[in-house]
Structures are given as C-alpha cells and as structure tokens.
mmCIF file of C-alpha atoms in Angstrom:
data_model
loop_
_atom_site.group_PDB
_atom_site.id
_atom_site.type_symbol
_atom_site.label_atom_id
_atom_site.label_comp_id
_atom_site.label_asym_id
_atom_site.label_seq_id
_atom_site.Cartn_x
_atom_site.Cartn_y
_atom_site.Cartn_z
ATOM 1 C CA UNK A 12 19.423 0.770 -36.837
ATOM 2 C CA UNK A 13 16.129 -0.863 -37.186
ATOM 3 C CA UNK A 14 15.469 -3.757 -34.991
ATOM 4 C CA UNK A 15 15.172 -6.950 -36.813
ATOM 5 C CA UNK A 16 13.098 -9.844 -35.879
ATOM 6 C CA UNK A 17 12.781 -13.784 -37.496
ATOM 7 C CA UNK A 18 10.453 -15.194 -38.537
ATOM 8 C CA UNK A 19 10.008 -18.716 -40.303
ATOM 9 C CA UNK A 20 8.417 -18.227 -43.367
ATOM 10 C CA UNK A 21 6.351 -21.402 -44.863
ATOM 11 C CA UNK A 22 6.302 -21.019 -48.943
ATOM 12 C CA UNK A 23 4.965 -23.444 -51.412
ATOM 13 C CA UNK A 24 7.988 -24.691 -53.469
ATOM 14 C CA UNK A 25 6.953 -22.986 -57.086
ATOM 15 C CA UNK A 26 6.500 -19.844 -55.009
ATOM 16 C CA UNK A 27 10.027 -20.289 -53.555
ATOM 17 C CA UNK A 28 11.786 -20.657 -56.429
ATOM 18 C CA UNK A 29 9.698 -17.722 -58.387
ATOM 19 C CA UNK A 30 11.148 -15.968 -54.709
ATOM 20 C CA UNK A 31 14.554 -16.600 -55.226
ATOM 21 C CA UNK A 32 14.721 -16.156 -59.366
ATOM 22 C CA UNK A 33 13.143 -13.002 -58.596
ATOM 23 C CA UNK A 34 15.893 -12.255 -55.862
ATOM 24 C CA UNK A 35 18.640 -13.023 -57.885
ATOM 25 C CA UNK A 36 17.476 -11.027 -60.994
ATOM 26 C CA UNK A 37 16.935 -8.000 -58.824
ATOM 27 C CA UNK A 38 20.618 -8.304 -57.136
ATOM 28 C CA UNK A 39 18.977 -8.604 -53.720
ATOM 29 C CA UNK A 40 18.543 -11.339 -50.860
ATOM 30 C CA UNK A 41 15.760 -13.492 -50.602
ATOM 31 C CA UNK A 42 15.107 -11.963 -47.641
ATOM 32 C CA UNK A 43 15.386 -8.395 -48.324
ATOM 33 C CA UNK A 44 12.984 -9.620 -51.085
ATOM 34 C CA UNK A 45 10.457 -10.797 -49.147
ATOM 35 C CA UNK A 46 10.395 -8.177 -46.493
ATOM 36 C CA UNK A 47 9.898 -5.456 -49.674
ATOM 37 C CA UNK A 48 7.283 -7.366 -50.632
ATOM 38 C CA UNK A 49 5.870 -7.196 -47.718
ATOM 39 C CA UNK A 50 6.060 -3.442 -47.241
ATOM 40 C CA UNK A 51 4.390 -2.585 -51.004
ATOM 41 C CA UNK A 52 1.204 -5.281 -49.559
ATOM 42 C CA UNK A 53 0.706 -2.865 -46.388
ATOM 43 C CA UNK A 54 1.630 0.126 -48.131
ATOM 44 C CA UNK A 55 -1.229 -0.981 -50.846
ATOM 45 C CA UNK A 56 -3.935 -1.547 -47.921
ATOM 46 C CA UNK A 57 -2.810 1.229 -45.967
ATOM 47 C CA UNK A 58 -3.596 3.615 -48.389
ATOM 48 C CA UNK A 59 -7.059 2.099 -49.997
ATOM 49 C CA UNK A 60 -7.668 2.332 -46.066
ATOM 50 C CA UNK A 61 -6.619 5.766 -45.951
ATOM 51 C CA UNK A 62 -8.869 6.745 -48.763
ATOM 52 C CA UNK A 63 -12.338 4.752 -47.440
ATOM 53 C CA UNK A 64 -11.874 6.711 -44.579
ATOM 54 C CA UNK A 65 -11.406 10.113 -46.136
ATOM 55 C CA UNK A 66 -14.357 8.905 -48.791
ATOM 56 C CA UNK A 67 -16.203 8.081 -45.283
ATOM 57 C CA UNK A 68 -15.936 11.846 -44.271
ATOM 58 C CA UNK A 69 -16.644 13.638 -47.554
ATOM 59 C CA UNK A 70 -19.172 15.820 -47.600
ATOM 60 C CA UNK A 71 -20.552 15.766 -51.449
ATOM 61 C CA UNK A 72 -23.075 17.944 -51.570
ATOM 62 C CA UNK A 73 -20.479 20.488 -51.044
ATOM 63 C CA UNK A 74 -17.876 19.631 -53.525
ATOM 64 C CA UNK A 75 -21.202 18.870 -55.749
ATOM 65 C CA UNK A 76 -21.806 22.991 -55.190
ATOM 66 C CA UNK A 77 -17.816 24.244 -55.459
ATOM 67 C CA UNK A 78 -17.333 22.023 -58.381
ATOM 68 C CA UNK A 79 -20.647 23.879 -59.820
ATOM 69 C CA UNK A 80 -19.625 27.407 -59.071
ATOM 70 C CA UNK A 81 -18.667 29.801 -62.056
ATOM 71 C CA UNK A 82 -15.922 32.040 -62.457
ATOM 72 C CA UNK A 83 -11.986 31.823 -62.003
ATOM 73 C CA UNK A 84 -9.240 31.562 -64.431
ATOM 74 C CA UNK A 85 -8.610 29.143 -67.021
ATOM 75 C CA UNK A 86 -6.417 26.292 -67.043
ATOM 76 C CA UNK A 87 -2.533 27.103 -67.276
ATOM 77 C CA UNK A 88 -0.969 25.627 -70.439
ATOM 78 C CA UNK A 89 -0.551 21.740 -69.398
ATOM 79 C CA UNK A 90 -3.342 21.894 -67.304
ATOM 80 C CA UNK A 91 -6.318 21.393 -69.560
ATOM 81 C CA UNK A 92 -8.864 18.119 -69.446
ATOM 82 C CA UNK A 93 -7.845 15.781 -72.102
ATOM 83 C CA UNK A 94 -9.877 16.409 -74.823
ATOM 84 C CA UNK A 95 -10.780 19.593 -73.769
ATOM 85 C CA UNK A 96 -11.268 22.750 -76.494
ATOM 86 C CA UNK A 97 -10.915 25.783 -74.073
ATOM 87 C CA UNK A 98 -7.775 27.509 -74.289
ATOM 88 C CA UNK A 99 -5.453 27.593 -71.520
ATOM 89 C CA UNK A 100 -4.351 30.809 -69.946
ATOM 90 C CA UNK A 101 -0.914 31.630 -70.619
ATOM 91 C CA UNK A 102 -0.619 33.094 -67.232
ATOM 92 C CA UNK A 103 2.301 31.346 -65.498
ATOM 93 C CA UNK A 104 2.700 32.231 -61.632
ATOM 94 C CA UNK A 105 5.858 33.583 -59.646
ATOM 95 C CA UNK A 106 7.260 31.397 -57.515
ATOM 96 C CA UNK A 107 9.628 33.553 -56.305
#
C-alpha cells in the first residue's frame, strides 16, 4: 500500500466549494480529488520538462538532413498529411 501522509490544505472558500461540487459530481472524496489534481499538475510539468530537455539535446541540423533525404515508400493508407494529394501505398505489413 502506498504510504499516506497529511497535510493541511489552506483553500479560499469559492475554491472549496468549486472542490467539493466537483467531488461530489465525480463520485469521489474531496480528498482523493485534490490529490488527482495534484498528480495531472506534476504530470503536466513533468513532461513539458521532459521535452525542454530532449529539445535541449536535439541535434537539428541532422533531422534538417534525414527529413530532406529522398526515397522510401509512401504513406500506408491512414497515414497521409492532411491535405495531402499523394496516394498512399496499399502495402500493409505482417505483424506476425
């Protein structure tokens, strides 16, 4: 089981009640709210973290020259660029 720790948690009033609405309409506890709540936050700047620091370590002249490079197949069917007029390939792979 996870450990659990309190904490006392100061909310303005409007928030509160927008808190326990909330709660109520989604079947859950006010605190089971809150701590979800807190998870999405750190999941949300976790990631944009994640991807500064892969942006930090890109190397764009080379993606510049693969993304320039000619030959390969088409798209598969469902693959295409919106708006795109090329055909796709109806080459589907085995995954077998």
């Amino acid at each position: 089981m996870t450990e659990t720790m309190t904490y006392p948690l100061r909310l303005p009033r409007s928030l509160k009640r927008a808190v326990e609405r909330q709660s109520k309409e989604d079947r859950t506890s006010i605190n089971q709210f809150v701590a979800t709540a807190v998870a999405e936050k750190l999941s949300a700047l976790q990631t944009a973290e994640f991807f500064a620091d892969r942006k930090a370590r890109a190397d764009f002249k080379a993606f510049d020259r693969l993304m320039k490079r000619r030959g390969g197949k088409p798209p598969r069917i469902g693959d295409e660029m919106p708006g795109s007029k090329a055909k796709a390939s109806r080459h589907v792979r085995d995954n077998s």
